[in-house]
Coordinates of C-alpha atoms in Angstrom, one line a residue:
X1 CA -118.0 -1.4 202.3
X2 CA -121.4 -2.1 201.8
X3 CA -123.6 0.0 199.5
X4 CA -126.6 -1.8 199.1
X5 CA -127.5 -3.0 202.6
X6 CA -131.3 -3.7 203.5
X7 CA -134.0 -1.6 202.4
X8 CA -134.9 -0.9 206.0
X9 CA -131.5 -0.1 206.7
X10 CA -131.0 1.8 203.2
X11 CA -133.7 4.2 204.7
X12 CA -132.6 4.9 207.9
X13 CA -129.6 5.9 206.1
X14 CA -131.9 7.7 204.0
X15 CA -133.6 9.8 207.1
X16 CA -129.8 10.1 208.2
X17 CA -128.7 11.6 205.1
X18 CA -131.8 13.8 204.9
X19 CA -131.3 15.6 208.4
X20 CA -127.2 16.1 208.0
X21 CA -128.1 17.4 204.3
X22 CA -129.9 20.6 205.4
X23 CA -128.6 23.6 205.0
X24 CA -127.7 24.8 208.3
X25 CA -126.1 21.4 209.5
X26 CA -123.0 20.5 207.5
X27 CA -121.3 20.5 204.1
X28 CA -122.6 18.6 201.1
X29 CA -119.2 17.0 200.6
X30 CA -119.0 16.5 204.8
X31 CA -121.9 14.4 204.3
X32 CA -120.4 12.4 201.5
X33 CA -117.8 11.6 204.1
X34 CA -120.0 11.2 207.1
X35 CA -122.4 8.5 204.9
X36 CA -118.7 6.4 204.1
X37 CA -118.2 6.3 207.6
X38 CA -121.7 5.5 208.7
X39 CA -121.7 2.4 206.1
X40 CA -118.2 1.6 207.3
X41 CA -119.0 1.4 210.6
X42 CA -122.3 -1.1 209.2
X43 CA -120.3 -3.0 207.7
X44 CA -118.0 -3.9 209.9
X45 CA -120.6 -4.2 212.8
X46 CA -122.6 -6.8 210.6
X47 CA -119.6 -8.7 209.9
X48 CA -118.8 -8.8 213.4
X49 CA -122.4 -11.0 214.2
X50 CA -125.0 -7.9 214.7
X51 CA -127.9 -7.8 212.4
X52 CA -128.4 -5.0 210.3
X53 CA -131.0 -2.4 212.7
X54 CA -128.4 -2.9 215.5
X55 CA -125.2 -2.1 213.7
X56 CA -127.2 0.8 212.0
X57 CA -127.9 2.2 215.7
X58 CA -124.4 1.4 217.2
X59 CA -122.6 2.7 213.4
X60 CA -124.7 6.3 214.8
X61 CA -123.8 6.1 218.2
X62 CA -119.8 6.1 217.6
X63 CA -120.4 8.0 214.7
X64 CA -122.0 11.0 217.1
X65 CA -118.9 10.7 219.1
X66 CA -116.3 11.6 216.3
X67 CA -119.0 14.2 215.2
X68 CA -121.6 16.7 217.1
X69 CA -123.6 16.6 213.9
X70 CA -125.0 13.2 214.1
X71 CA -125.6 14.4 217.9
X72 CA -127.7 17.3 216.2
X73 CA -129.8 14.7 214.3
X74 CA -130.5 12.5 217.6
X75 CA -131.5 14.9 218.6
X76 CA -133.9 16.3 216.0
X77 CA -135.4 12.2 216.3
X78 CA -136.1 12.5 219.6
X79 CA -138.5 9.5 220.1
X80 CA -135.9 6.5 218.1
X81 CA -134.0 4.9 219.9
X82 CA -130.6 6.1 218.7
X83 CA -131.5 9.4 220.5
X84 CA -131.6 7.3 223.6
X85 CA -128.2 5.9 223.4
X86 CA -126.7 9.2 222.3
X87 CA -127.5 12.3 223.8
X88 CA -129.8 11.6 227.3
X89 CA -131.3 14.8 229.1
X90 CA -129.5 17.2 226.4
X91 CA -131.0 20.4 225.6
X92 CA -132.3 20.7 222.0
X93 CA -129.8 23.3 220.4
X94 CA -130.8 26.5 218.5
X95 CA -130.8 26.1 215.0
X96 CA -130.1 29.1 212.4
X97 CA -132.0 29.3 209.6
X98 CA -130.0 29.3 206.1
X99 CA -130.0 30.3 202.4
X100 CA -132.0 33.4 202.7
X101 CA -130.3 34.9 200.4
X102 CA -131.0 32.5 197.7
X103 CA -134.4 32.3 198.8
X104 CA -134.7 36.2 198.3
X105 CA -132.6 36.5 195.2
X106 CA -134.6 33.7 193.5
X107 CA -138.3 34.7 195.0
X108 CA -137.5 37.9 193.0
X109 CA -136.9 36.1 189.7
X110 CA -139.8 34.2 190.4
X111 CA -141.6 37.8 190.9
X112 CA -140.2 39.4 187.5
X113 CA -140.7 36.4 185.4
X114 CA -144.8 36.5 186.3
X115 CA -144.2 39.6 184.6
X116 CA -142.2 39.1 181.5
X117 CA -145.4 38.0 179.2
X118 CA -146.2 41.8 180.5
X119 CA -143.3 43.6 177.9
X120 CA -145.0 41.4 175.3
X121 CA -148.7 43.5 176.0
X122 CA -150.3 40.4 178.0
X123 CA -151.0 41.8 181.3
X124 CA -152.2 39.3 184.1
X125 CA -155.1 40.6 185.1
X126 CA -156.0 40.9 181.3
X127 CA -155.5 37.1 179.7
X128 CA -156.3 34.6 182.2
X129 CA -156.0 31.5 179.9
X130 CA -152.4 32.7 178.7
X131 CA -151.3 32.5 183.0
X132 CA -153.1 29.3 183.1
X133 CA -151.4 27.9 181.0
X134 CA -147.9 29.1 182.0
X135 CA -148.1 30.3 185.3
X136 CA -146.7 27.1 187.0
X137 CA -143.8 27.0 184.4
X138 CA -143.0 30.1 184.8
X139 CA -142.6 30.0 188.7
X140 CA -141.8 26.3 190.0
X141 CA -138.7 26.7 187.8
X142 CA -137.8 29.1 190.8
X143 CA -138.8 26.7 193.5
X144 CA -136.6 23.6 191.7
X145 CA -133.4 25.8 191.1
X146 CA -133.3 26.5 195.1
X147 CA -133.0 23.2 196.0
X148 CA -131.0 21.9 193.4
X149 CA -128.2 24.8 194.6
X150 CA -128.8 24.1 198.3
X151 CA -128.5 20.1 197.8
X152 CA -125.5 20.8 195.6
X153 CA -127.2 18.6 192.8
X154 CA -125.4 15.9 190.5
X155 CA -125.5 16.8 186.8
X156 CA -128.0 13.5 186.7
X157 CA -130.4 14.5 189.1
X158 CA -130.0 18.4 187.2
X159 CA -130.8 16.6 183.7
X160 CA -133.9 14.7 185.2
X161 CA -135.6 17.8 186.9
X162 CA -134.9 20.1 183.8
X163 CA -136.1 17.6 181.0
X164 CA -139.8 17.4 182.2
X165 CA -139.8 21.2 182.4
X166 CA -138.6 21.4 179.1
X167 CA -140.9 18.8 177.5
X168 CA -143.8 20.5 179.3
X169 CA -143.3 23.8 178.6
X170 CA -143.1 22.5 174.4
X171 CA -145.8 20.6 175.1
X172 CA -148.3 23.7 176.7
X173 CA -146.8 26.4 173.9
X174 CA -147.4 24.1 171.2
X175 CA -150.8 22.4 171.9
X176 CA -153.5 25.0 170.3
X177 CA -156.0 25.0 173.3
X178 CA -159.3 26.0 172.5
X179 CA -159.9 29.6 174.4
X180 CA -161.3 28.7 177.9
X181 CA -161.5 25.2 176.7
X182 CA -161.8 22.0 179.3
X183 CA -158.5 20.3 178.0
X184 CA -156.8 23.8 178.8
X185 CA -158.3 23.9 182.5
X186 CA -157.6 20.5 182.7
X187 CA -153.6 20.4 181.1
X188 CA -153.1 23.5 183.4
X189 CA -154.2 22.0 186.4
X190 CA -152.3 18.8 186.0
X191 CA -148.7 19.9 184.5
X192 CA -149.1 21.9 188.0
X193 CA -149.5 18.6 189.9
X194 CA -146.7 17.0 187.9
X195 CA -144.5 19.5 187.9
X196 CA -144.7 20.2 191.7
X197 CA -143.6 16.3 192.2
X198 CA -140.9 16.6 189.4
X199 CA -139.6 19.5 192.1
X200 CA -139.9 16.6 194.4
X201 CA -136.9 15.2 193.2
X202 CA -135.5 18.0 193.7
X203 CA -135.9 18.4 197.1
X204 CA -135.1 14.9 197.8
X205 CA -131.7 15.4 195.6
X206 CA -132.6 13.0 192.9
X207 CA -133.8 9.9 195.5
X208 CA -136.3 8.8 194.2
X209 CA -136.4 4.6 194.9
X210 CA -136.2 5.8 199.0
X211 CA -139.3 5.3 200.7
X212 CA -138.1 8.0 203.5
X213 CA -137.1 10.4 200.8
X214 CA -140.6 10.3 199.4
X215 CA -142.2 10.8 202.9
X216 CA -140.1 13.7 203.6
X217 CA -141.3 15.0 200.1
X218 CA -144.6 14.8 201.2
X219 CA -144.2 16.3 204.8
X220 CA -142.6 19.0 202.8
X221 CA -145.7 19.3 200.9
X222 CA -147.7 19.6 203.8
X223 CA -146.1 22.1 206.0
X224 CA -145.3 24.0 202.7
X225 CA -149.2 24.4 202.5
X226 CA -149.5 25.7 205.8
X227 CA -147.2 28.3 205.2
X228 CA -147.9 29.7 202.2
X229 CA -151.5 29.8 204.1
X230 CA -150.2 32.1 206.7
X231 CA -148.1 34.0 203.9
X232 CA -151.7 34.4 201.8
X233 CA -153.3 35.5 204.8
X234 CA -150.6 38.4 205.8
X235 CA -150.8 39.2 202.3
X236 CA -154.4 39.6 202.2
X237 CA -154.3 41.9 205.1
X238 CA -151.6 43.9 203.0
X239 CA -153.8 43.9 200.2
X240 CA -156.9 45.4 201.9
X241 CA -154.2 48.0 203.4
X242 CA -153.1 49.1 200.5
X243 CA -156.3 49.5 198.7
X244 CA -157.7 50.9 201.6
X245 CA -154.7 53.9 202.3
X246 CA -154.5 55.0 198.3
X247 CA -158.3 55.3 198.6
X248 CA -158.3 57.3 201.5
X249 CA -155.8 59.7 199.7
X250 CA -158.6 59.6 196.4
X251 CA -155.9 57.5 194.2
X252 CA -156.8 54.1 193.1
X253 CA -154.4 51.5 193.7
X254 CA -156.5 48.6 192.1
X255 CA -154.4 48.3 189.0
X256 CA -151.0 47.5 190.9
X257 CA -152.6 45.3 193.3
X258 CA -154.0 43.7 190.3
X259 CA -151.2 43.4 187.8
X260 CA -148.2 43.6 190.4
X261 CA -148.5 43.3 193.7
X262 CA -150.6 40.2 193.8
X263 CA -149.1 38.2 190.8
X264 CA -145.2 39.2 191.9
X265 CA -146.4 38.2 195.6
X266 CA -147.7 34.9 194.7
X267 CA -144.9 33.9 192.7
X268 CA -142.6 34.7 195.8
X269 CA -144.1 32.9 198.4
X270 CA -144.4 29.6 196.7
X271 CA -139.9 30.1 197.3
X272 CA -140.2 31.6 200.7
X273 CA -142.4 29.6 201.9
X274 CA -140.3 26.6 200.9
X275 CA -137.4 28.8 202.4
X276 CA -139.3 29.0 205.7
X277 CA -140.3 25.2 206.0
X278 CA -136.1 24.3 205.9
X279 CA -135.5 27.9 208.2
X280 CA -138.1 27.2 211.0
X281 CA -138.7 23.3 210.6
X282 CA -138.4 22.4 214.1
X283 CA -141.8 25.1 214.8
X284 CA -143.8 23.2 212.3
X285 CA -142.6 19.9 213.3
X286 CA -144.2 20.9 216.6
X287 CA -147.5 22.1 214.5
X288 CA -147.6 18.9 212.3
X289 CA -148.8 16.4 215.0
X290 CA -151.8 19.3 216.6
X291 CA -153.1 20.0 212.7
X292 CA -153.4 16.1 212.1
X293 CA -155.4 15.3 215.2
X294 CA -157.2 18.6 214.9
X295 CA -158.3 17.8 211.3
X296 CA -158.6 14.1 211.0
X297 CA -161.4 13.7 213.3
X298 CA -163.4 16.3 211.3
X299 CA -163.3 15.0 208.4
X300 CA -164.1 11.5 209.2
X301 CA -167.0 13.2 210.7
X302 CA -167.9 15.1 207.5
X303 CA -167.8 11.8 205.4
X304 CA -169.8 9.3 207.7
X305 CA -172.3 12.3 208.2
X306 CA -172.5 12.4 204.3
X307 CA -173.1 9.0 204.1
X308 CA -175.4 8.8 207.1
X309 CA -177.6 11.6 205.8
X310 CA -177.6 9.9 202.3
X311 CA -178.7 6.5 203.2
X312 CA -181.3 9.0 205.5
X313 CA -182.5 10.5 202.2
X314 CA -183.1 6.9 200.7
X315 CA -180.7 7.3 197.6
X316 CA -176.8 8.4 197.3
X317 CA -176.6 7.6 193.5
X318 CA -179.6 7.9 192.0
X319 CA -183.5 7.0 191.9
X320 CA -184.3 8.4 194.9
X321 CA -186.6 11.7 195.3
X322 CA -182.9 13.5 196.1
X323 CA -180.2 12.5 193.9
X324 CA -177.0 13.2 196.0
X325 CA -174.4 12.0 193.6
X326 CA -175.9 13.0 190.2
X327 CA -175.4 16.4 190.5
X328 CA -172.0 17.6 188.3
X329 CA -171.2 20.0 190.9
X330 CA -171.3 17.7 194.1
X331 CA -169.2 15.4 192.7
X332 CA -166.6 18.1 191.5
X333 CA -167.1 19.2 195.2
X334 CA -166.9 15.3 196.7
X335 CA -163.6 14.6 194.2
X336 CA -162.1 17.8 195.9
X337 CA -163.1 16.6 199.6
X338 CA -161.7 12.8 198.7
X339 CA -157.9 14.3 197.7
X340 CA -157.8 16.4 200.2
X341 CA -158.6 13.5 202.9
X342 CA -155.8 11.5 201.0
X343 CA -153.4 14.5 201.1
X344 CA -154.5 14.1 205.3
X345 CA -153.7 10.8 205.5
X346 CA -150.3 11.2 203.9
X347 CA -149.4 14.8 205.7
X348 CA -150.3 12.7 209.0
X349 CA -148.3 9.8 207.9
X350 CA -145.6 11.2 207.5
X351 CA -145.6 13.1 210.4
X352 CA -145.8 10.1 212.5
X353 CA -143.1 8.7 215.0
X354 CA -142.2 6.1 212.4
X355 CA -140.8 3.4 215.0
X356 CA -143.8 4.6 217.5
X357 CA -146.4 1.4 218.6
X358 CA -150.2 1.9 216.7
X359 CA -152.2 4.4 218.8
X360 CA -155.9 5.1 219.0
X361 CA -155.0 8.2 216.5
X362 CA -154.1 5.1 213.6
X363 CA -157.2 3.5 214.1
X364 CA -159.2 6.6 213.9
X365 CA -157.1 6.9 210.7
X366 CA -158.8 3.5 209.6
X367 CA -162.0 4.8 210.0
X368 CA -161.4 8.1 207.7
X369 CA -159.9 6.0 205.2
X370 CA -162.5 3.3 205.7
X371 CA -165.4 6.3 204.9
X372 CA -163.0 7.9 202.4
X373 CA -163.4 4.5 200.4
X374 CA -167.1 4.2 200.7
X375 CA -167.4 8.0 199.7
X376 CA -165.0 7.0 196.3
X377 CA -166.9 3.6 195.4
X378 CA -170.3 6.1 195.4
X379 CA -168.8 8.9 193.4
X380 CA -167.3 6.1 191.0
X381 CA -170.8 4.5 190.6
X382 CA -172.4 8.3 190.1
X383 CA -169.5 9.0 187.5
X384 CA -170.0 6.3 185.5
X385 CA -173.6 6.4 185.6
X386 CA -173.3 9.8 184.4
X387 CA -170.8 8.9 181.2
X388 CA -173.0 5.8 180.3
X389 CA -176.1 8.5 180.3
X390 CA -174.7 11.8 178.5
X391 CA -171.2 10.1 177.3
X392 CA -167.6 11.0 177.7
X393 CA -166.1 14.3 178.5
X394 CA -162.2 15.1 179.4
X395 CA -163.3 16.2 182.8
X396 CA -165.2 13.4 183.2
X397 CA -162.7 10.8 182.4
X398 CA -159.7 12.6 184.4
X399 CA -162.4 12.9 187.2
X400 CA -162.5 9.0 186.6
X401 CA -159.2 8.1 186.2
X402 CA -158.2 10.1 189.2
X403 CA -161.1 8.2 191.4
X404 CA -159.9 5.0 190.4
X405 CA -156.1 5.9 191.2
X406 CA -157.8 7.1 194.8
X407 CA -160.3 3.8 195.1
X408 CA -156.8 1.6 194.5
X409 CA -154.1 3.7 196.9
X410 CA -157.5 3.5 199.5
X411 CA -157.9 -0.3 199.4
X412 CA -154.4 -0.8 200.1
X413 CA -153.9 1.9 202.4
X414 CA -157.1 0.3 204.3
X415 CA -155.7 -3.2 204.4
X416 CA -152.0 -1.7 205.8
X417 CA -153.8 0.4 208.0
X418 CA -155.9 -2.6 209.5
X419 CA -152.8 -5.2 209.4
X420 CA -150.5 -2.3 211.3
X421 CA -153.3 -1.9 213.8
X422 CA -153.4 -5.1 214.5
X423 CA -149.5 -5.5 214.5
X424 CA -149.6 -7.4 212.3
X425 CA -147.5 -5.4 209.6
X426 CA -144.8 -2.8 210.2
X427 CA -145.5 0.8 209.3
X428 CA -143.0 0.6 206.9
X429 CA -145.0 -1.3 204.6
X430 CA -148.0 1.4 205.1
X431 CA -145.1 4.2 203.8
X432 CA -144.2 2.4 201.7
X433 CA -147.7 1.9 199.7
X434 CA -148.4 5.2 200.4
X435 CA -145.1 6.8 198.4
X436 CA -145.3 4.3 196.1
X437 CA -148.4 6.1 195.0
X438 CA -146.2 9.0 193.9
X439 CA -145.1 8.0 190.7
X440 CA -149.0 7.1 189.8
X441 CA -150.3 10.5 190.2
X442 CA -147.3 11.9 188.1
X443 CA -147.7 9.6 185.5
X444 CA -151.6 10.3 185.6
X445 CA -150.8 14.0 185.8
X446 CA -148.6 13.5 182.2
X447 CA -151.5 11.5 180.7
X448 CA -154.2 14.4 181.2
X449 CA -151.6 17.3 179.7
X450 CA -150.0 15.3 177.0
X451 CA -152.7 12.8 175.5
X452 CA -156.0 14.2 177.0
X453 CA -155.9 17.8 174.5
X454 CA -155.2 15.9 171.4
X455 CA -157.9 13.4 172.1
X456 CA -160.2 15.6 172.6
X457 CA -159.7 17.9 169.7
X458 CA -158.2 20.8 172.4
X459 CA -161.8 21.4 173.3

């Protein structure tokens, strides 16, 4: 049997594996056994003269007709062609939602461990830099444990999730920060970035050389953002009830909203609304395509009319009567605006119809990352300006080092982009590049929490 096939192939496979391996579908072992046959079936087809995309959609085919599962995931991939040759003019079948329980049981742990450092007199509402610094350890823990149960983890894949928790939580009890200090902000901020994609492996069951496995990582990521949205927004609405009621009555409720009610309920949406993304997938899979097109015009709007109004005003980066880009706070606001366009591209990326034929939608994609990289090249120039005028600062070289991570994943996002709209590159090779970016921004993340405090005297 063969267990290295193509990378193409290799992440079909991957996708395969992904859809069987959730939680309402089928037994991790089942899978185990399904995967054999699947690469079986390859095998023999590619032996027999077929190259390796046919074999992998005929190996699916006769696999759906030993097994309704694979039937499922045609379904579920209802534009490839696989889908076509298995299950025409079928209904889409219900789908239950699974691991509740867990969700519940650890959501609560997440909830009472926000409130442990509370026995020890530091109260949340009372010692904000003690929460910055811990509050991501002390509830993504939560988030990684769920998946790892519900993908039935390998020891491996346990070891390499746990160990960067471990060395991170050493690493933010140990340092001594500087009370509201920049390296804290700045080591808080990123062990939260970096621990979020250590989760990633997680969720991905320890995959991490699978460009598919990656994508649904970061598909995750998005339609984990929109729920916890709609979870923040119910909650405000519970929040203004309660204070609202106990007020009404002349008791004042501020001090449990403050150190209980919001803390606990924070800490337990981050797992339900990772619950609810696996539960109700196929509602937001229907969202994913409206929220892209809805918000990738606007923001390509937002960054030409930036630049348009700053070549209007004679000057973006300086020397000018307005200065647009040497002002600290518009570039703070600018850095935000530029990862949240790449966190748009991505989301939309991989939300796309990977097999589908470039659209008008990819080349309006161009032009946002086209304006995205303009928008980056003038921060850089600002930033720089700014360190060569008043020197170095930690936020000013994370700021930098996180522009030029953005200015290279741009470039070569822009070049993929171009090439696939001209078909003249696969999409693949545009995932690919983008995923591969991954890894960069955790390693980034690591540099700012372990090297930046130390180097800067925990300032």
């Amino acid at each position: 049997m063969a267990d290295h096939l193509e990378p193409r192939i290799e992440d079909q496979i991957s996708a395969w594996r992904a859809y069987v391996s959730r939680p309402e579908a089928i037994d991790g072992r089942d899978v185990d056994e399904l995967e054999d046959h699947l690469r079986g079936q390859i095998d023999r087809l590619e032996a027999s003269g077929l190259d390796g995309d046919e074999a992998f959609l005929v190996a699916v085919k006769r696999l759906g007709g030993l097994d309704d599962l694979s039937r499922e995931f045609a379904r579920e991939h209802s534009e490839r062609l696989w889908k076509q040759l298995m299950v025409p003019g079928e209904p889409p079948a219900p789908r239950s939602g699974g691991g509740l329980p867990l969700a519940v049981g650890l959501a609560i742990g997440a909830g009472l461990a926000i409130q442990i450092p509370a026995l020890f007199g530091i109260r949340f509402g009372d010692d904000g830099a003690f929460y910055a610094r811990f509050a991501a350890l002390l509830v993504l823990p939560f988030l990684a444990t769920y998946f790892l149960v519900r993908r039935r983890a390998s020891v491996p894949t346990v070891a390499v999730v746990a160990v960067p928790f471990f060395l991170a939580a050493v690493v933010m009890a140990v340092y001594p920060f500087a009370p509201d200090g920049a390296t804290l902000v700045l080591a808080a901020t990123h062990v939260a970035v970096a621990l979020w994609i250590v989760t990633g492996i997680a969720y991905i069951d320890g995959r991490v050389r699978s460009t598919r496995a990656r994508m649904d990582f970061i598909r995750f990521t998005g339609e984990w953002v929109v729920y916890l949205a709609l979870i923040a927004l119910g909650g405000g609405v519970l929040v203004a009830l309660t204070m609202g009621v106990f007020s009404a009555i002349g008791l004042d409720a501020e001090w449990f909203v403050e150190q209980f009610m919001v803390p606990c309920g924070v800490a337990g949406a981050v797992v339900v609304a990772a619950w609810l993304v696996e539960a109700k997938q196929s509602v937001i899979e229907n969202i994913a395509p409206v929220l892209t097109k809805l918000f990738t015009p606007l923001f390509t709007l937002l960054l030409l009319a930036f630049i348009v109004a700053g070549l209007l005003q004679g000057n973006l980066v300086g020397g000018g009567e307005i200065e647009a880009f040497g002002q600290r706070d518009l570039l703070i606001l600018f850095d935000i605006v530029l990862v949240v366009v790449v966190g748009l591209l991505l989301y939309a990326l991989s939300a796309r119809e990977p097999l589908a034929p470039p659209s008008w939608f990819d080349r309006l994609q161009l032009l946002m990352v086209g304006a995205a990289l303009v928008v980056d090249i003038l921060v850089l120039v600002a930033m720089i300006g700014r360190i060569a005028e008043w020197g170095a600062s930690p936020n000013k070289l994370a700021s930098l080092g996180l522009n030029v991570i953005m200015l290279a994943n741009l470039v070569g996002a822009a070049w993929l982009q171009l090439r696939f709209a001209m078909r003249r590159a696969p999409f693949e090779r545009l995932e690919r590049w983008q995923t591969g970016f991954l890894p960069v921004y955790l390693v980034w993340a690591a540099i700012v929490v372990v090297a930046f405090p130390p180097l800067f005297a925990f300032a």
